[in-house]
Coordinates of C-alpha atoms in Angstrom, one line a residue:
M1 CA 52.3 -35.8 -88.5
Q2 CA 54.4 -34.3 -85.9
I3 CA 52.4 -31.5 -85.3
S4 CA 49.4 -33.5 -85.0
S5 CA 51.2 -35.8 -82.4
L6 CA 52.4 -32.7 -80.3
S7 CA 48.6 -31.6 -80.2
Q8 CA 47.3 -34.8 -79.3
A9 CA 50.2 -35.0 -76.5
L10 CA 49.0 -31.4 -75.3
R11 CA 45.4 -32.5 -75.0
F12 CA 46.2 -35.7 -73.3
K13 CA 48.2 -33.6 -70.7
D14 CA 45.3 -31.2 -70.5
D15 CA 43.0 -34.0 -69.8
I16 CA 45.3 -35.5 -67.1
S17 CA 45.4 -32.1 -65.5
R18 CA 41.9 -32.0 -65.4
L19 CA 41.4 -35.4 -64.1
Q20 CA 43.8 -34.5 -61.5
T21 CA 42.0 -31.4 -60.4
Q22 CA 38.9 -33.3 -60.1
F23 CA 40.7 -36.0 -58.1
E24 CA 42.1 -33.3 -55.7
D25 CA 38.7 -32.0 -55.2
L26 CA 37.2 -35.5 -54.4
R27 CA 40.0 -35.8 -51.9
R28 CA 39.2 -32.6 -50.4
Q29 CA 35.6 -33.7 -50.4
L30 CA 36.4 -36.9 -48.7
V31 CA 38.2 -35.0 -45.9
T32 CA 35.8 -32.1 -45.1
L33 CA 32.6 -33.8 -46.2
K34 CA 31.8 -30.5 -48.0
K35 CA 31.0 -29.9 -51.5
S36 CA 33.0 -26.7 -51.6
D37 CA 35.0 -24.5 -49.6
T38 CA 33.0 -21.3 -50.8
F39 CA 29.5 -20.5 -51.1
S40 CA 30.1 -19.7 -54.7
G41 CA 31.0 -23.3 -55.5
L42 CA 27.4 -24.3 -54.3
G43 CA 26.1 -23.0 -57.5
S44 CA 22.2 -22.4 -57.5
D45 CA 22.0 -23.7 -53.6
R46 CA 24.0 -20.6 -52.7
T47 CA 21.2 -18.6 -51.7
L48 CA 19.4 -21.1 -50.2
V49 CA 22.2 -22.2 -48.0
L50 CA 23.1 -18.6 -47.0
S51 CA 19.4 -18.1 -46.0
L52 CA 19.4 -21.5 -43.9
R53 CA 22.7 -20.6 -42.1
S54 CA 21.4 -17.1 -41.0
Q55 CA 18.1 -18.8 -39.8
V56 CA 20.5 -21.3 -37.8
T57 CA 22.5 -18.5 -36.3
E58 CA 19.3 -16.6 -35.1
T59 CA 17.8 -19.7 -33.7
D60 CA 21.0 -20.8 -31.9
G61 CA 20.9 -17.2 -30.3
F62 CA 17.2 -17.7 -29.3
I63 CA 18.0 -21.2 -27.6
S64 CA 21.0 -19.6 -25.7
T65 CA 18.5 -16.8 -24.5
I66 CA 16.1 -19.3 -23.5
E67 CA 18.7 -21.3 -21.6
R68 CA 19.7 -18.2 -19.6
V69 CA 16.0 -17.3 -18.8
K70 CA 15.2 -20.8 -17.9
L71 CA 18.0 -20.8 -15.2
R72 CA 16.8 -17.5 -13.9
T73 CA 13.2 -18.5 -13.6
K74 CA 14.2 -21.8 -12.1
A75 CA 16.1 -20.0 -9.4
S76 CA 13.1 -17.6 -9.0
V77 CA 10.6 -20.5 -8.7
D78 CA 13.0 -22.4 -6.1
A79 CA 13.4 -19.2 -4.0
L80 CA 9.6 -18.5 -3.9
T81 CA 8.7 -21.9 -3.1
R82 CA 10.9 -21.9 0.0
V83 CA 8.8 -18.4 0.7
E84 CA 5.5 -20.2 0.2
E85 CA 6.7 -23.1 2.6
I86 CA 7.6 -20.0 5.2
A87 CA 4.1 -18.4 4.6
N88 CA 2.4 -21.8 5.3
T89 CA 4.3 -22.8 8.2
S90 CA 3.9 -19.4 9.9
K91 CA 0.0 -19.3 9.0
T92 CA -0.3 -22.7 11.1
A93 CA 1.7 -21.8 13.8
S94 CA 0.0 -18.2 14.1
L95 CA -3.4 -20.1 14.4
T96 CA -2.0 -22.6 17.2
S97 CA 0.5 -20.6 19.1
T98 CA 0.4 -20.3 22.7
F99 CA 1.7 -17.3 24.9
E100 CA 4.5 -18.7 26.6
L101 CA 7.3 -16.4 26.7
L102 CA 11.3 -17.0 26.4
S103 CA 13.8 -15.2 28.3
T104 CA 14.1 -12.8 25.1
G105 CA 10.2 -11.6 26.0
Q106 CA 9.2 -13.3 22.8
T107 CA 7.3 -16.6 22.1
Q108 CA 9.2 -19.6 20.2
L109 CA 6.9 -18.3 17.3
Q110 CA 8.5 -14.9 17.3
A111 CA 11.8 -16.3 17.6
N112 CA 11.0 -18.6 14.5
S113 CA 9.8 -15.8 12.6
A114 CA 13.1 -13.6 13.2
A115 CA 15.0 -16.6 11.7
N116 CA 12.5 -16.7 8.9
L117 CA 12.8 -12.9 8.3
D118 CA 16.8 -13.5 7.9
E119 CA 16.0 -16.4 5.5
L120 CA 13.4 -14.3 3.4
V121 CA 15.7 -11.6 3.0
S122 CA 18.5 -13.7 1.6
L123 CA 15.9 -15.5 -0.7
L124 CA 14.8 -12.2 -2.0
N125 CA 18.2 -10.8 -2.4
L126 CA 19.2 -13.9 -4.5
E127 CA 21.8 -12.9 -7.0
L128 CA 22.5 -15.1 -10.3
D129 CA 24.6 -14.0 -13.3
D130 CA 25.4 -10.8 -11.6
R131 CA 21.5 -10.0 -11.7
Y132 CA 19.3 -9.4 -8.7
L133 CA 16.1 -11.6 -9.3
F134 CA 13.8 -10.0 -7.3
A135 CA 14.4 -6.1 -8.1
G136 CA 12.3 -6.0 -11.2
K137 CA 14.1 -4.0 -14.2
D138 CA 16.5 -2.5 -11.5
T139 CA 18.6 -6.0 -11.8
D140 CA 21.9 -4.3 -10.3
T141 CA 20.3 -3.0 -7.2
R142 CA 19.9 -5.2 -4.0
P143 CA 16.3 -5.2 -3.6
V144 CA 15.7 -5.8 0.0
A145 CA 17.4 -4.0 3.0
L146 CA 19.0 -6.3 5.6
P147 CA 17.0 -7.5 8.6
G148 CA 18.8 -5.4 11.2
E149 CA 18.1 -2.3 9.2
I150 CA 14.4 -3.1 8.7
L151 CA 13.7 -3.7 12.4
D152 CA 16.1 -1.2 14.0
G153 CA 16.9 1.6 11.5
D154 CA 19.7 3.4 12.5
V155 CA 20.7 6.8 14.4
T156 CA 19.0 8.7 11.3
H157 CA 16.5 6.6 9.8
A158 CA 13.3 5.0 11.7
G159 CA 12.9 1.3 11.3
L160 CA 9.7 -0.9 11.9
K161 CA 10.0 -1.0 15.5
Q162 CA 10.1 2.7 15.9
I163 CA 7.1 2.9 13.3
I164 CA 5.2 0.7 15.4
D165 CA 5.7 2.6 18.4
E166 CA 4.9 5.9 17.1
R167 CA 1.6 4.2 15.8
R168 CA 0.9 2.9 19.0
Q169 CA 1.0 6.1 21.0
A170 CA -1.2 7.5 18.2
D171 CA -3.8 4.9 18.2
L172 CA -4.0 4.4 21.9
G173 CA -3.6 8.0 23.0
A174 CA -2.3 9.3 25.9
D175 CA -4.9 7.7 28.1
N176 CA -4.8 4.2 26.7
R177 CA -8.5 5.0 25.6
G178 CA -8.1 4.6 21.7
R179 CA -8.9 8.0 21.1
L180 CA -12.2 7.9 22.5
A181 CA -13.5 10.3 25.1
L182 CA -15.9 9.2 27.9
S183 CA -18.3 11.5 29.6
Q184 CA -21.7 12.1 31.6
P185 CA -23.6 15.3 30.2
N186 CA -26.3 14.4 32.4
P187 CA -26.2 12.1 35.3
E188 CA -28.6 9.3 33.2
E189 CA -26.4 9.8 30.3
V190 CA -23.0 8.5 28.9
R191 CA -21.5 9.9 25.9
I192 CA -18.9 8.1 23.8
A193 CA -17.2 10.2 21.1
E194 CA -13.9 10.4 19.0
S195 CA -11.4 13.1 20.3
A196 CA -11.0 15.0 17.0
S197 CA -11.6 15.2 13.5
P198 CA -9.9 14.7 11.3
N199 CA -7.9 12.1 13.1
A200 CA -6.3 9.2 11.3
F201 CA -5.7 7.3 14.4
G202 CA -7.6 5.3 17.1
L203 CA -11.0 3.9 17.4
K204 CA -13.9 4.8 14.9
L205 CA -17.3 4.6 16.3
S206 CA -19.2 2.5 13.4
A207 CA -22.5 1.2 15.0
T208 CA -24.5 0.3 18.0
T209 CA -26.8 -2.6 18.7
S210 CA -28.7 -2.9 22.0
N211 CA -31.7 -4.5 23.6
L212 CA -31.3 -2.9 26.8
T213 CA -35.0 -2.0 28.1
G214 CA -35.9 1.6 29.0
T215 CA -32.5 2.5 27.2
T216 CA -31.9 4.8 24.1
V217 CA -28.9 3.8 22.4
P218 CA -28.5 5.6 19.1
Q219 CA -26.3 5.1 15.9
P220 CA -22.8 7.3 15.9
T221 CA -23.3 10.6 14.4
G222 CA -21.6 14.0 14.0
T223 CA -18.2 15.0 13.5
P224 CA -16.2 13.8 15.2
A225 CA -18.6 11.3 15.5
G226 CA -20.3 10.2 18.8
L227 CA -23.3 8.8 20.3
T228 CA -25.3 9.3 23.8
I229 CA -26.8 6.6 25.7
A230 CA -29.5 7.6 27.9
F231 CA -31.1 5.5 30.7
S232 CA -34.6 6.0 32.1
A233 CA -36.4 4.9 35.1
T234 CA -37.3 1.8 33.4
L235 CA -34.2 -0.1 34.0
P236 CA -32.5 -2.9 31.9
N237 CA -33.2 -6.4 32.8
E238 CA -30.5 -9.1 33.7
G239 CA -28.6 -10.4 30.6
E240 CA -29.6 -7.6 28.0
T241 CA -26.6 -6.4 26.3
I242 CA -25.4 -3.3 24.3
S243 CA -22.7 -3.6 21.7
I244 CA -20.5 -0.8 20.6
E245 CA -19.0 -1.8 17.1
V246 CA -15.8 0.2 16.3
D247 CA -13.5 0.3 13.1
L248 CA -9.6 -0.4 13.8
P249 CA -6.6 0.9 12.3
D250 CA -6.0 -2.1 10.4
G251 CA -9.5 -2.1 8.6
T252 CA -10.9 -4.8 10.8
T253 CA -14.1 -4.3 12.7
E254 CA -14.7 -5.6 16.5
T255 CA -17.5 -5.0 19.0
I256 CA -17.2 -4.3 22.6
T257 CA -20.2 -5.5 24.5
L258 CA -21.4 -5.3 28.0
Q259 CA -24.0 -7.3 29.6
A260 CA -26.4 -5.9 32.1
T261 CA -26.4 -7.8 35.6
N262 CA -27.8 -7.5 39.2
T263 CA -24.9 -9.4 40.6
N264 CA -22.4 -7.4 42.5
P265 CA -19.6 -7.2 41.7
P266 CA -20.2 -7.7 38.1
E267 CA -17.9 -10.2 36.1
E268 CA -15.6 -8.9 33.3
G269 CA -17.8 -7.7 30.3
Q270 CA -20.8 -6.9 32.6
F271 CA -22.1 -3.6 34.2
L272 CA -24.3 -3.6 37.4
I273 CA -27.9 -2.4 37.2
G274 CA -28.1 0.3 39.8
A275 CA -31.0 1.5 41.9
D276 CA -32.4 4.1 39.2
E277 CA -31.2 5.4 36.0
D278 CA -28.2 7.8 37.4
A279 CA -26.7 4.9 39.3
T280 CA -27.0 2.6 36.3
A281 CA -25.4 5.2 34.0
A282 CA -22.5 5.7 36.4
N283 CA -22.1 1.6 36.6
F284 CA -22.1 1.5 32.7
N285 CA -19.6 4.4 32.3
A286 CA -17.2 2.5 34.6
A287 CA -17.7 -0.5 33.1
F288 CA -17.3 0.7 29.6
D289 CA -14.0 2.6 30.6
T290 CA -12.4 -0.4 31.9
A291 CA -13.4 -2.6 28.9
L292 CA -12.3 0.0 26.4
Q293 CA -8.8 0.4 28.1
D294 CA -8.6 -3.4 28.1
F295 CA -9.6 -3.7 24.5
S296 CA -7.0 -0.6 23.5
Q297 CA -4.4 -2.4 25.2
T298 CA -5.0 -5.8 23.4
T299 CA -6.9 -5.8 20.3
L300 CA -6.2 -2.1 19.2
R301 CA -2.6 -2.6 20.1
A302 CA -2.5 -5.7 17.8
A303 CA -4.3 -3.7 15.0
S304 CA -1.8 -0.5 15.5
A305 CA 1.0 -2.9 14.9
K306 CA -0.4 -4.5 11.8
A307 CA -1.5 -0.7 10.7
A308 CA 2.1 0.4 11.3
A309 CA 3.4 -2.2 9.4
D310 CA 1.2 -1.6 6.5
N311 CA 2.4 2.2 6.5
F312 CA 6.0 0.9 6.7
F313 CA 5.9 -1.8 3.8
D314 CA 3.3 -0.9 1.4
Y315 CA 4.6 1.7 -0.6
G316 CA 5.7 1.9 -4.4
N317 CA 4.9 3.6 -7.9
G318 CA 6.0 6.8 -6.6
T319 CA 4.6 6.7 -3.1
A320 CA 6.8 6.6 0.1
P321 CA 6.3 4.6 3.3
Q322 CA 3.9 6.5 6.0
R323 CA 4.6 7.4 9.5
V324 CA 2.9 9.5 12.1
D325 CA 3.1 13.0 11.9
G326 CA 4.7 13.9 15.1
P327 CA 6.0 14.3 18.0
P328 CA 4.0 14.3 19.7
F329 CA 2.5 11.2 18.7
D330 CA -0.3 10.7 21.2
T331 CA -2.2 13.4 19.9
A332 CA -1.4 13.3 16.5
T333 CA -4.3 13.3 13.7
G334 CA -2.2 12.3 10.6
L335 CA 0.3 10.6 8.6
I336 CA 3.2 12.0 6.6
D337 CA 5.6 10.7 4.0
G338 CA 8.9 9.1 5.4
T339 CA 11.7 10.2 3.4
P340 CA 15.0 8.6 2.5
A341 CA 16.8 10.8 4.7
N342 CA 14.6 9.8 8.0
T343 CA 12.9 6.5 7.4
V344 CA 14.4 3.1 6.2
Y345 CA 13.0 2.0 2.6
W346 CA 13.1 -1.5 2.9
Y347 CA 12.6 -2.1 -0.9
K348 CA 15.0 -0.6 -3.3
G349 CA 14.4 -2.1 -6.6
D350 CA 12.1 -1.1 -9.4
G351 CA 8.4 -0.5 -8.4
A352 CA 6.6 0.5 -11.4
G353 CA 4.1 -1.3 -13.5
I354 CA 3.6 -4.8 -13.4
A355 CA 6.1 -7.1 -11.9
R356 CA 6.1 -9.7 -14.4
D357 CA 6.4 -7.3 -17.3
S358 CA 9.5 -5.4 -15.7
V359 CA 12.0 -8.1 -17.3
T360 CA 11.4 -9.4 -20.8
A361 CA 13.3 -11.6 -23.2
R362 CA 13.2 -12.2 -27.0
I363 CA 12.7 -15.7 -27.4
G364 CA 12.0 -16.0 -31.0
E365 CA 10.9 -14.0 -34.3
G366 CA 8.3 -11.4 -33.0
Q367 CA 8.2 -13.4 -29.5
S368 CA 9.0 -12.1 -26.3
I369 CA 8.4 -13.5 -22.7
S370 CA 8.0 -11.7 -19.5
Y371 CA 9.6 -13.2 -16.5
G372 CA 10.3 -10.3 -14.1
A373 CA 9.5 -10.9 -10.2
R374 CA 9.9 -8.3 -7.5
A375 CA 10.2 -8.5 -3.8
D376 CA 7.5 -5.7 -3.4
E377 CA 4.9 -8.0 -5.0
A378 CA 1.7 -8.0 -2.4
P379 CA 2.0 -11.8 -1.2
I380 CA 5.7 -11.8 -1.0
R381 CA 5.5 -8.6 0.8
D382 CA 3.1 -9.8 3.3
T383 CA 5.0 -12.9 4.0
L384 CA 7.8 -10.8 4.7
K385 CA 5.9 -8.2 6.8
T386 CA 4.4 -10.7 9.1
Q387 CA 7.6 -12.2 10.0
A388 CA 9.0 -8.6 10.6
I389 CA 6.0 -7.8 12.9
Y390 CA 6.5 -10.9 15.0
A391 CA 10.1 -10.1 15.2
A392 CA 9.8 -6.4 16.3
L393 CA 7.2 -6.8 19.1
Q394 CA 8.0 -7.9 22.7
F395 CA 5.8 -9.0 25.5
S396 CA 6.1 -8.9 29.0
D397 CA 4.8 -11.7 31.8
A398 CA 4.3 -8.7 34.3
D399 CA 1.7 -7.2 31.7
P400 CA -2.0 -8.6 32.4
N401 CA -2.9 -7.5 29.0
A402 CA -0.1 -9.6 27.0
P403 CA -1.5 -12.9 26.6
D404 CA -4.7 -11.2 24.9
A405 CA -2.8 -8.8 22.8
Y406 CA -0.7 -11.7 21.6
A407 CA -3.7 -13.7 20.6
A408 CA -5.1 -10.6 18.9
L409 CA -1.8 -10.3 16.8
T410 CA -1.6 -14.1 16.1
K411 CA -5.2 -13.9 14.9
R412 CA -4.6 -11.1 12.7
L413 CA -1.2 -12.1 11.3
G414 CA -2.7 -15.6 10.6
Q415 CA -5.5 -14.3 8.5
E416 CA -2.8 -12.1 6.4
L417 CA -1.1 -15.4 5.6
T418 CA -4.2 -17.2 4.4
F419 CA -4.3 -14.7 1.4
E420 CA -8.0 -15.0 1.4
G421 CA -9.6 -13.2 -1.6
K422 CA -6.1 -12.1 -3.0
A423 CA -3.1 -13.5 -4.7
S424 CA -0.8 -15.7 -3.1
V425 CA 2.9 -16.5 -3.1
A426 CA 1.6 -19.8 -4.6
D427 CA 0.0 -17.9 -7.3
V428 CA 3.2 -16.3 -8.2
V429 CA 4.9 -19.7 -8.3
T430 CA 2.3 -20.8 -10.7
E431 CA 3.0 -17.9 -13.2
L432 CA 6.4 -18.4 -13.2
G433 CA 5.9 -22.0 -13.8
L434 CA 3.8 -21.2 -16.6
T435 CA 6.5 -19.3 -17.9
Q436 CA 9.0 -22.1 -17.6
H437 CA 6.6 -24.4 -19.6
R438 CA 6.4 -21.8 -22.3
L439 CA 10.2 -21.6 -22.3
E440 CA 10.4 -25.5 -22.6
Q441 CA 7.9 -25.6 -25.5
T442 CA 9.6 -22.9 -27.4
Q443 CA 13.1 -24.4 -27.1
T444 CA 11.7 -27.8 -28.2
R445 CA 10.3 -25.8 -31.2
H446 CA 13.4 -24.0 -31.9
E447 CA 15.5 -27.1 -31.6
T448 CA 13.5 -29.0 -34.0
N449 CA 13.7 -26.2 -36.4
L450 CA 17.3 -26.0 -36.0
S451 CA 17.6 -29.9 -36.6
L452 CA 15.6 -29.4 -39.9
S453 CA 17.6 -26.2 -41.0
L454 CA 20.8 -28.1 -40.5
G455 CA 19.6 -31.2 -42.5
L456 CA 19.0 -28.9 -45.3
V457 CA 22.4 -27.2 -45.1
E458 CA 23.8 -30.3 -44.9
D459 CA 22.0 -31.6 -47.8
R460 CA 23.4 -28.6 -49.9
E461 CA 26.8 -28.5 -48.5
G462 CA 27.7 -32.0 -47.8
V463 CA 28.6 -35.1 -49.3
D464 CA 28.3 -38.9 -49.2
P465 CA 31.8 -40.2 -48.4
Y466 CA 31.0 -43.6 -49.9
E467 CA 29.8 -42.0 -53.1
I468 CA 32.9 -39.6 -53.0
S469 CA 35.0 -42.6 -52.4
A470 CA 33.4 -44.5 -55.6
K471 CA 34.2 -41.5 -57.7
I472 CA 37.5 -41.4 -56.7
G473 CA 38.2 -44.8 -57.4
K474 CA 36.4 -44.5 -60.8
L475 CA 38.7 -41.4 -61.4
Q476 CA 42.1 -43.2 -60.4
V477 CA 41.3 -45.7 -63.1
Q478 CA 40.7 -42.9 -65.7
I479 CA 44.0 -41.2 -64.7
Q480 CA 45.9 -44.5 -65.0
A481 CA 44.2 -45.1 -68.4
S482 CA 45.3 -41.5 -69.6
Y483 CA 48.7 -41.9 -68.6
Q484 CA 49.1 -45.3 -70.5
V485 CA 47.4 -43.7 -73.5
T486 CA 49.7 -40.7 -73.3
A487 CA 52.7 -42.9 -72.9
R488 CA 51.9 -45.2 -75.8
A489 CA 51.1 -42.0 -78.2
N490 CA 54.5 -40.8 -77.3
E491 CA 56.1 -44.2 -77.4
L492 CA 57.2 -43.5 -73.7
S493 CA 56.8 -45.5 -70.5
L494 CA 54.3 -44.0 -67.8
L495 CA 57.7 -43.6 -65.8
N496 CA 59.3 -41.6 -68.8
F497 CA 56.1 -39.4 -69.2
I498 CA 55.9 -38.4 -65.5
R499 CA 59.7 -37.7 -65.4

């Protein structure tokens, strides 16, 4: 009987210990709201929870990456939106600007362009999170040279102003005739010919159009190209014209047109019909010579500045800025590569491949996004280039050709900023805007998946506090009852049993 009572007492004590253990575990669950402190305590749910937590960690990483990329992309879009505004404002001003010089030898448009150049350089050197946003993959390299360096260079490096001046000399030639030579092989003939071949500079004879009566006007032929206009005893009539079409250094084509007249002295753009073919040829030669020099000092000068800026700015993918192979420059015939030792390299970032692909980020399982941007992308570069050309040139009220030269320049640069038939700054903004949209969609999807995963984890790991509270209450009753039964079984009070 005593052995039986002892065994029963020990069993009751074990039951109470088990209930107390359960009670303490329930209290822990109520405080932590977790089923177990260890994965092993989750039983068959352990593998699922581990997998879900791995997914949560990975998704959190993707969301963090997306947030960083969104910040960088927004900063790039904001900067390029301002670049686009500058391009549009400058385009409008170029098409409406008049030739009114300030004391600096520049127009108000040019002064504004110098300020725009400063702002553009600041925008394109934008740095965020210790990364330059417009340097392609070379994110630790400041991509754009400072405005003063671009325009003026230094003692050993030629800047844009020097490149433009060297090209002007090469294109206009020593006699300001655009590297064309005029002669009269016979008294009734006028020959117009390019001065040398090969020759990368000056005007190139392209075609002729004429309705001059009794006059032979052939198309340009030969190397170097030339043509001989032959007058005859049958003289041109009043109002008849001849046009010489020429190709300019910036890739445009223009015509020099003269009209026959009997009015003496003839007006600008006319030649006097003489008493015979010899006199008419001499008059045409003199008139064309004047028109050619005026054309060279105006239209050719503007085209030359544009071509020089193209040589200076348009390089990359292993190529170098180009400059005239000289001195002497006025008789030069070709271009050479500028080197880092003698020429300013305005862009110092990565220049290889497609700009957008230069920077990528992994934003999902097997999913990457490209969001690179570069200051040397054509529309961005051309906007910078036009402002630099305006800022680099000066004019003089004492130069009778200055108004026409300025008009020819604004026409070209205004057309450059229309981006007709090619990508514009707005297109780059749109591309990055689509990237932003994709980032937003991907982040939303990740956040939805994250919420689902966390919910599943919570279902497996978590507890219902109301249910646990109920269990605790029920367990307390059981423990109390066990104490009472044990006390009676040992003829002890609960207080004595506890002691």
